[in-house]
Amino acid sequence: MRKRILEPDRQGANERDGDWLDLEQVAEVEISSEDPEHPIERALVPGAPGGWVAGGPGEQTIRLVFPEPVSIRRVRLHFEETQQERTQQFVLRWSADRGESFHEALRQQWNFSPEDAWRETEDVHLGVPGVTALELVIIPDISGGPARASLAQLRIEPEDPEPG
């Protein structure tokens, strides 16, 4: 039997199975709001605890702007809700023209239930070159309740560079 001890920052399964972009280095982030105790960096930087939480209820937008266009293979989104039942909707879309127009990649609803459905992970395979902006719009409760949007993790896997 072979055995390896994982380094502390490599123990999470969500971090192991991708060659993720270093978003701190390649992207600027624009957000509609954030709770000071749960800033957006907690969802974008590997190893950061707790994720992002909006500063108030209602629809929220997280936009990653890439000064240099990137080719995106896939996007991983991870949401958690342990406090209340609610139906969340999100839309993930991308732009190749600095946000002048967006192309919808995924629109999804999820019914959170703290007892049995408290987490959602989506692996969205894009295969899109030249992305200059990636936008996530979250409606935390489609019934209009007081829920605040949250995002535990967002990761982007780039396309392999062209050979040669």
Coordinates of N, CA and C in Angstrom, one line a residue:
M1 N 0.8 -1.2 0.0 CA 0.0 0.0 0.0 C 0.9 1.2 0.0
R2 N 0.5 2.2 -0.8 CA 1.2 3.5 -0.9 C 0.4 4.5 -0.1
K3 N 1.1 5.4 0.6 CA 0.5 6.4 1.4 C 1.2 7.7 1.2
R4 N 0.4 8.8 1.2 CA 0.9 10.1 1.1 C 0.2 11.0 2.2
I5 N 0.9 11.8 2.8 CA 0.3 12.8 3.7 C 0.1 14.1 2.9
L6 N -1.1 14.6 2.9 CA -1.4 15.8 2.2 C -1.0 17.0 2.9
E7 N -0.5 18.0 2.2 CA -0.2 19.3 2.8 C -1.5 19.9 3.2
P8 N -1.5 20.7 4.3 CA -2.7 21.3 4.8 C -3.5 22.0 3.8
D9 N -2.9 22.8 2.8 CA -3.6 23.5 1.8 C -4.1 22.7 0.7
R10 N -3.8 21.4 0.7 CA -4.1 20.5 -0.4 C -5.1 19.4 0.0
Q11 N -5.7 19.5 1.2 CA -6.6 18.5 1.7 C -8.0 18.6 1.1
G12 N -8.5 19.7 0.7 CA -9.8 19.9 0.2 C -10.0 19.3 -1.2
A13 N -10.9 18.5 -1.4 CA -11.2 17.9 -2.7 C -11.4 18.9 -3.7
N14 N -12.1 20.0 -3.4 CA -12.4 21.1 -4.3 C -11.1 21.8 -4.9
E15 N -10.0 21.7 -4.1 CA -8.8 22.4 -4.6 C -7.9 21.4 -5.4
R16 N -8.1 20.1 -5.2 CA -7.1 19.2 -5.7 C -7.3 18.9 -7.2
D17 N -8.5 19.0 -7.7 CA -8.8 18.4 -9.0 C -8.8 19.5 -10.1
G18 N -8.1 20.5 -10.0 CA -8.1 21.5 -11.1 C -6.8 22.3 -11.1
D19 N -6.4 22.9 -12.2 CA -5.3 23.8 -12.3 C -5.9 25.2 -12.4
W20 N -6.2 25.7 -11.2 CA -7.0 26.9 -11.2 C -6.2 28.2 -11.4
L21 N -6.8 29.2 -12.1 CA -6.2 30.5 -12.2 C -6.0 31.2 -10.9
D22 N -4.9 31.9 -10.8 CA -4.7 32.8 -9.6 C -5.4 34.1 -9.8
L23 N -6.6 34.1 -9.3 CA -7.5 35.3 -9.6 C -7.0 36.6 -9.0
E24 N -6.2 36.5 -8.0 CA -5.6 37.7 -7.4 C -4.7 38.3 -8.4
Q25 N -4.0 37.5 -9.2 CA -3.0 38.1 -10.2 C -3.6 38.4 -11.5
V26 N -4.7 37.8 -11.9 CA -5.1 37.9 -13.3 C -6.5 38.7 -13.5
A27 N -7.2 39.0 -12.4 CA -8.5 39.5 -12.5 C -8.7 40.7 -11.5
E28 N -9.6 41.6 -11.9 CA -10.1 42.6 -11.0 C -11.5 42.2 -10.6
V29 N -12.0 42.5 -9.4 CA -13.3 42.0 -9.1 C -14.2 43.2 -8.8
E30 N -15.4 43.2 -9.3 CA -16.5 44.2 -9.0 C -17.6 43.5 -8.3
I31 N -18.1 44.0 -7.2 CA -19.2 43.4 -6.5 C -20.3 44.4 -6.1
S32 N -21.5 44.0 -6.0 CA -22.6 44.9 -5.7 C -22.5 45.2 -4.2
S33 N -22.1 44.3 -3.3 CA -21.9 44.6 -1.9 C -21.2 43.4 -1.3
E34 N -20.8 43.6 0.0 CA -20.2 42.5 0.7 C -20.3 42.8 2.2
D35 N -20.4 41.8 3.0 CA -20.4 41.8 4.5 C -18.9 42.0 4.8
P36 N -18.5 43.0 5.6 CA -17.1 43.2 6.0 C -16.5 42.0 6.6
E37 N -17.3 41.1 7.3 CA -16.8 39.9 7.9 C -16.6 38.8 6.9
H38 N -17.1 38.9 5.7 CA -17.1 37.9 4.7 C -16.8 38.5 3.3
P39 N -15.6 39.1 3.1 CA -15.2 39.7 1.9 C -15.1 38.7 0.7
I40 N -15.2 39.3 -0.5 CA -15.2 38.4 -1.7 C -13.9 37.6 -1.8
E41 N -12.8 38.1 -1.3 CA -11.5 37.3 -1.4 C -11.7 35.9 -0.8
R42 N -12.5 35.8 0.2 CA -12.7 34.5 0.8 C -13.3 33.4 -0.1
A43 N -14.0 33.9 -1.1 CA -14.5 32.9 -2.1 C -13.6 32.7 -3.3
L44 N -12.7 33.6 -3.5 CA -11.8 33.6 -4.7 C -10.4 33.1 -4.5
V45 N -9.9 33.1 -3.3 CA -8.6 32.8 -3.0 C -8.5 31.4 -2.3
P46 N -7.8 30.4 -2.9 CA -7.7 29.1 -2.2 C -7.2 29.2 -0.8
G47 N -7.9 28.4 0.0 CA -7.5 28.3 1.4 C -8.1 29.4 2.3
A48 N -8.8 30.4 1.8 CA -9.4 31.4 2.6 C -10.7 30.8 3.2
P49 N -11.0 31.0 4.4 CA -12.1 30.4 5.1 C -13.4 31.2 4.9
G50 N -14.5 30.6 4.9 CA -15.8 31.3 5.1 C -16.6 31.7 3.9
G51 N -15.9 32.0 2.8 CA -16.6 32.5 1.6 C -17.1 33.9 1.7
W52 N -17.8 34.3 0.7 CA -18.3 35.7 0.6 C -19.8 35.7 1.0
V53 N -20.2 36.8 1.6 CA -21.6 37.0 1.9 C -21.9 38.5 1.5
A54 N -23.1 38.7 0.9 CA -23.5 40.0 0.5 C -23.8 40.9 1.7
G55 N -23.7 42.2 1.5 CA -23.9 43.1 2.6 C -25.4 43.3 3.0
G56 N -26.3 42.8 2.1 CA -27.7 42.9 2.4 C -28.5 42.0 1.5
P57 N -29.8 41.9 1.7 CA -30.6 41.0 0.9 C -30.8 41.5 -0.5
G58 N -31.3 40.6 -1.3 CA -31.6 40.9 -2.7 C -30.6 40.5 -3.7
E59 N -30.9 40.7 -5.0 CA -30.0 40.3 -6.1 C -28.6 40.9 -5.9
Q60 N -27.6 40.1 -6.2 CA -26.2 40.6 -6.1 C -25.4 40.2 -7.3
T61 N -24.4 41.0 -7.7 CA -23.6 40.7 -8.8 C -22.1 40.6 -8.4
I62 N -21.4 39.6 -8.9 CA -20.0 39.5 -8.8 C -19.4 39.4 -10.2
R63 N -18.6 40.4 -10.5 CA -18.0 40.4 -11.9 C -16.5 40.4 -11.8
L64 N -15.9 39.4 -12.5 CA -14.5 39.3 -12.6 C -14.1 39.9 -14.0
V65 N -13.2 40.9 -14.0 CA -12.7 41.6 -15.2 C -11.3 41.2 -15.4
F66 N -11.0 40.7 -16.6 CA -9.7 40.3 -17.0 C -9.0 41.3 -17.9
P67 N -8.0 42.1 -17.4 CA -7.3 43.1 -18.2 C -6.7 42.4 -19.5
E68 N -6.2 41.2 -19.3 CA -5.7 40.4 -20.4 C -6.7 39.3 -20.6
P69 N -7.3 39.1 -21.9 CA -8.2 38.0 -22.1 C -7.7 36.7 -21.7
V70 N -8.6 35.8 -21.1 CA -8.3 34.5 -20.7 C -9.2 33.5 -21.5
S71 N -8.6 32.3 -21.7 CA -9.4 31.2 -22.2 C -9.8 30.3 -21.1
I72 N -11.1 30.1 -20.9 CA -11.7 29.4 -19.8 C -12.2 28.0 -20.2
R73 N -11.7 27.0 -19.5 CA -12.1 25.7 -19.7 C -13.4 25.4 -18.9
R74 N -13.3 25.7 -17.6 CA -14.5 25.5 -16.7 C -14.5 26.4 -15.6
V75 N -15.6 26.6 -15.0 CA -15.8 27.4 -13.8 C -16.5 26.5 -12.7
R76 N -15.9 26.5 -11.5 CA -16.5 25.8 -10.4 C -17.1 26.8 -9.5
L77 N -18.4 26.6 -9.2 CA -19.1 27.4 -8.2 C -19.6 26.5 -7.1
H78 N -19.4 27.0 -5.8 CA -19.8 26.2 -4.7 C -20.5 27.1 -3.7
F79 N -21.8 26.7 -3.4 CA -22.6 27.5 -2.5 C -23.0 26.6 -1.3
E80 N -23.1 27.3 -0.1 CA -23.6 26.6 1.1 C -24.6 27.4 1.8
E81 N -25.6 26.8 2.4 CA -26.6 27.4 3.2 C -27.0 26.5 4.3
T82 N -26.7 26.9 5.5 CA -27.0 26.0 6.7 C -28.0 26.6 7.6
Q83 N -28.5 27.8 7.3 CA -29.4 28.5 8.2 C -30.9 28.5 7.9
Q84 N -31.2 28.5 6.6 CA -32.7 28.6 6.2 C -33.0 27.9 4.9
E85 N -34.2 27.5 4.8 CA -34.7 27.0 3.5 C -35.0 28.1 2.6
R86 N -34.5 28.0 1.3 CA -34.8 29.0 0.3 C -34.5 28.5 -1.0
T87 N -35.0 29.1 -2.1 CA -34.7 28.7 -3.4 C -33.9 29.9 -4.0
Q88 N -32.7 29.5 -4.4 CA -31.7 30.5 -5.0 C -31.7 30.3 -6.5
Q89 N -31.5 31.4 -7.2 CA -31.3 31.3 -8.6 C -30.0 32.1 -8.9
F90 N -29.2 31.5 -9.8 CA -28.0 32.3 -10.3 C -27.9 32.2 -11.8
V91 N -27.2 33.1 -12.3 CA -26.9 33.2 -13.8 C -25.4 33.4 -13.9
L92 N -24.7 32.6 -14.6 CA -23.3 32.7 -14.9 C -23.2 33.1 -16.4
R93 N -22.5 34.2 -16.7 CA -22.3 34.6 -18.1 C -20.9 35.2 -18.3
W94 N -20.5 35.2 -19.6 CA -19.2 35.7 -19.9 C -19.3 36.7 -21.1
S95 N -18.2 37.5 -21.2 CA -18.1 38.5 -22.2 C -16.7 38.5 -22.8
A96 N -16.7 38.7 -24.1 CA -15.4 38.8 -24.8 C -15.1 40.2 -25.3
D97 N -16.0 41.2 -24.9 CA -15.9 42.5 -25.4 C -15.9 43.5 -24.2
R98 N -15.3 43.2 -23.1 CA -15.1 44.0 -21.9 C -16.5 44.4 -21.3
G99 N -17.4 43.5 -21.4 CA -18.7 43.7 -20.8 C -19.8 44.4 -21.6
E100 N -19.5 44.7 -22.8 CA -20.5 45.4 -23.7 C -21.7 44.4 -23.9
S101 N -21.4 43.1 -24.1 CA -22.4 42.1 -24.2 C -22.0 40.9 -23.5
F102 N -23.0 40.1 -23.0 CA -22.7 38.9 -22.3 C -23.4 37.7 -22.9
H103 N -22.8 36.5 -22.8 CA -23.4 35.3 -23.2 C -23.7 34.4 -22.0
E104 N -24.9 34.0 -21.9 CA -25.3 33.2 -20.7 C -24.7 31.8 -20.9
A105 N -24.0 31.3 -19.8 CA -23.4 30.0 -19.8 C -24.3 29.0 -19.0
L106 N -25.0 29.5 -17.9 CA -25.8 28.7 -17.1 C -26.8 29.5 -16.3
R107 N -28.0 29.1 -16.2 CA -29.0 29.6 -15.3 C -29.5 28.4 -14.5
Q108 N -29.5 28.6 -13.2 CA -29.7 27.4 -12.3 C -30.5 27.9 -11.1
Q109 N -31.5 27.0 -10.7 CA -32.1 27.2 -9.4 C -31.8 26.0 -8.5
W110 N -31.7 26.3 -7.2 CA -31.4 25.3 -6.2 C -32.2 25.5 -5.0
N111 N -32.8 24.5 -4.5 CA -33.6 24.5 -3.2 C -32.7 24.1 -2.1
F112 N -32.3 25.1 -1.3 CA -31.5 24.8 -0.1 C -32.4 24.3 1.0
S113 N -31.9 23.3 1.8 CA -32.6 22.9 3.0 C -31.5 22.5 4.0
P114 N -31.4 23.2 5.1 CA -30.3 23.0 6.0 C -30.2 21.5 6.5
E115 N -31.2 20.8 6.4 CA -31.2 19.4 6.9 C -30.6 18.4 5.9
D116 N -30.9 18.6 4.6 CA -30.5 17.6 3.6 C -29.9 18.1 2.3
A117 N -30.1 19.4 2.0 CA -29.6 19.9 0.7 C -28.9 21.3 1.0
W118 N -27.9 21.3 1.8 CA -27.3 22.6 2.2 C -26.1 23.0 1.4
R119 N -25.7 22.2 0.4 CA -24.6 22.7 -0.4 C -24.9 22.3 -1.9
E120 N -24.4 23.2 -2.8 CA -24.5 23.0 -4.2 C -23.2 23.3 -4.8
T121 N -22.7 22.4 -5.7 CA -21.5 22.6 -6.5 C -21.8 22.5 -7.9
E122 N -21.4 23.4 -8.8 CA -21.6 23.4 -10.2 C -20.3 23.5 -10.9
D123 N -20.0 22.5 -11.8 CA -18.8 22.6 -12.6 C -19.4 22.9 -14.0
V124 N -19.1 24.1 -14.5 CA -19.6 24.6 -15.7 C -18.5 24.6 -16.8
H125 N -18.6 23.7 -17.8 CA -17.6 23.6 -18.8 C -17.9 24.6 -19.9
L126 N -17.0 25.6 -20.1 CA -17.2 26.6 -21.0 C -16.4 26.4 -22.3
G127 N -15.1 26.2 -22.3 CA -14.3 26.1 -23.5 C -14.4 27.3 -24.3
V128 N -14.2 28.5 -23.7 CA -14.3 29.8 -24.4 C -13.0 30.5 -24.4
P129 N -12.5 30.9 -25.5 CA -11.3 31.8 -25.6 C -11.6 33.2 -25.5
G130 N -10.6 34.0 -25.1 CA -10.8 35.5 -25.1 C -11.8 36.1 -24.2
V131 N -12.0 35.5 -23.0 CA -12.9 36.1 -22.1 C -12.3 37.3 -21.4
T132 N -13.1 38.4 -21.4 CA -12.6 39.6 -20.7 C -13.4 39.9 -19.4
A133 N -14.5 39.3 -19.3 CA -15.3 39.4 -18.1 C -16.2 38.2 -17.8
L134 N -16.3 37.8 -16.5 CA -17.1 36.7 -16.1 C -18.0 37.3 -15.0
E135 N -19.3 37.0 -15.2 CA -20.3 37.7 -14.2 C -21.2 36.6 -13.6
L136 N -21.4 36.7 -12.3 CA -22.3 35.8 -11.6 C -23.3 36.7 -10.9
V137 N -24.6 36.5 -11.3 CA -25.7 37.2 -10.7 C -26.5 36.2 -9.8
I138 N -26.6 36.6 -8.5 CA -27.3 35.7 -7.6 C -28.6 36.3 -7.1
I139 N -29.7 35.6 -7.2 CA -30.9 36.0 -6.5 C -31.0 35.0 -5.3
P140 N -30.7 35.4 -4.1 CA -30.6 34.5 -3.0 C -31.9 33.8 -2.6
D141 N -33.1 34.4 -2.9 CA -34.4 33.9 -2.5 C -35.4 34.4 -3.6
I142 N -35.8 33.5 -4.5 CA -36.7 33.9 -5.6 C -38.0 34.3 -5.1
S143 N -38.4 34.0 -3.8 CA -39.7 34.5 -3.3 C -39.6 35.9 -2.7
G144 N -38.4 36.5 -2.7 CA -38.2 37.8 -2.3 C -38.0 38.0 -0.8
G145 N -37.6 36.9 -0.1 CA -37.4 36.9 1.3 C -36.1 37.6 1.6
P146 N -35.8 37.7 2.9 CA -34.6 38.5 3.4 C -33.3 37.9 3.3
A147 N -33.2 36.8 2.6 CA -31.9 36.0 2.5 C -30.8 36.9 1.9
R148 N -29.6 36.7 2.3 CA -28.4 37.4 1.7 C -27.7 36.4 0.8
A149 N -27.3 36.8 -0.3 CA -26.5 35.9 -1.2 C -25.2 35.6 -0.6
S150 N -24.7 34.4 -0.9 CA -23.4 34.0 -0.5 C -22.8 33.1 -1.5
L151 N -21.4 33.0 -1.4 CA -20.7 32.1 -2.4 C -19.5 31.6 -1.6
A152 N -19.5 30.3 -1.5 CA -18.4 29.6 -0.7 C -17.1 29.6 -1.5
Q153 N -17.2 29.4 -2.9 CA -16.0 29.3 -3.7 C -16.3 29.5 -5.2
L154 N -15.4 30.2 -5.8 CA -15.4 30.3 -7.3 C -14.0 30.1 -7.8
R155 N -13.9 29.1 -8.7 CA -12.6 28.8 -9.3 C -12.7 28.8 -10.8
I156 N -11.7 29.1 -11.5 CA -11.6 29.1 -12.9 C -10.4 28.3 -13.4
E157 N -10.7 27.3 -14.3 CA -9.7 26.5 -14.8 C -9.4 27.0 -16.3
P158 N -8.2 27.4 -16.6 CA -7.9 27.9 -17.9 C -7.8 26.7 -18.9
E159 N -8.0 27.0 -20.2 CA -7.7 26.1 -21.3 C -6.2 25.9 -21.3
D160 N -5.8 24.7 -21.8 CA -4.4 24.5 -22.0 C -3.9 25.4 -23.1
P161 N -2.7 25.9 -22.9 CA -2.1 26.8 -23.9 C -1.9 26.0 -25.2
E162 N -2.0 26.7 -26.3 CA -1.8 26.1 -27.6 C -0.4 25.5 -27.7
P163 N -0.3 24.2 -28.3 CA 1.1 23.6 -28.4 C 1.9 24.4 -29.4
G164 N 3.2 24.4 -29.1 CA 4.1 24.9 -30.1 C 4.6 26.2 -29.7

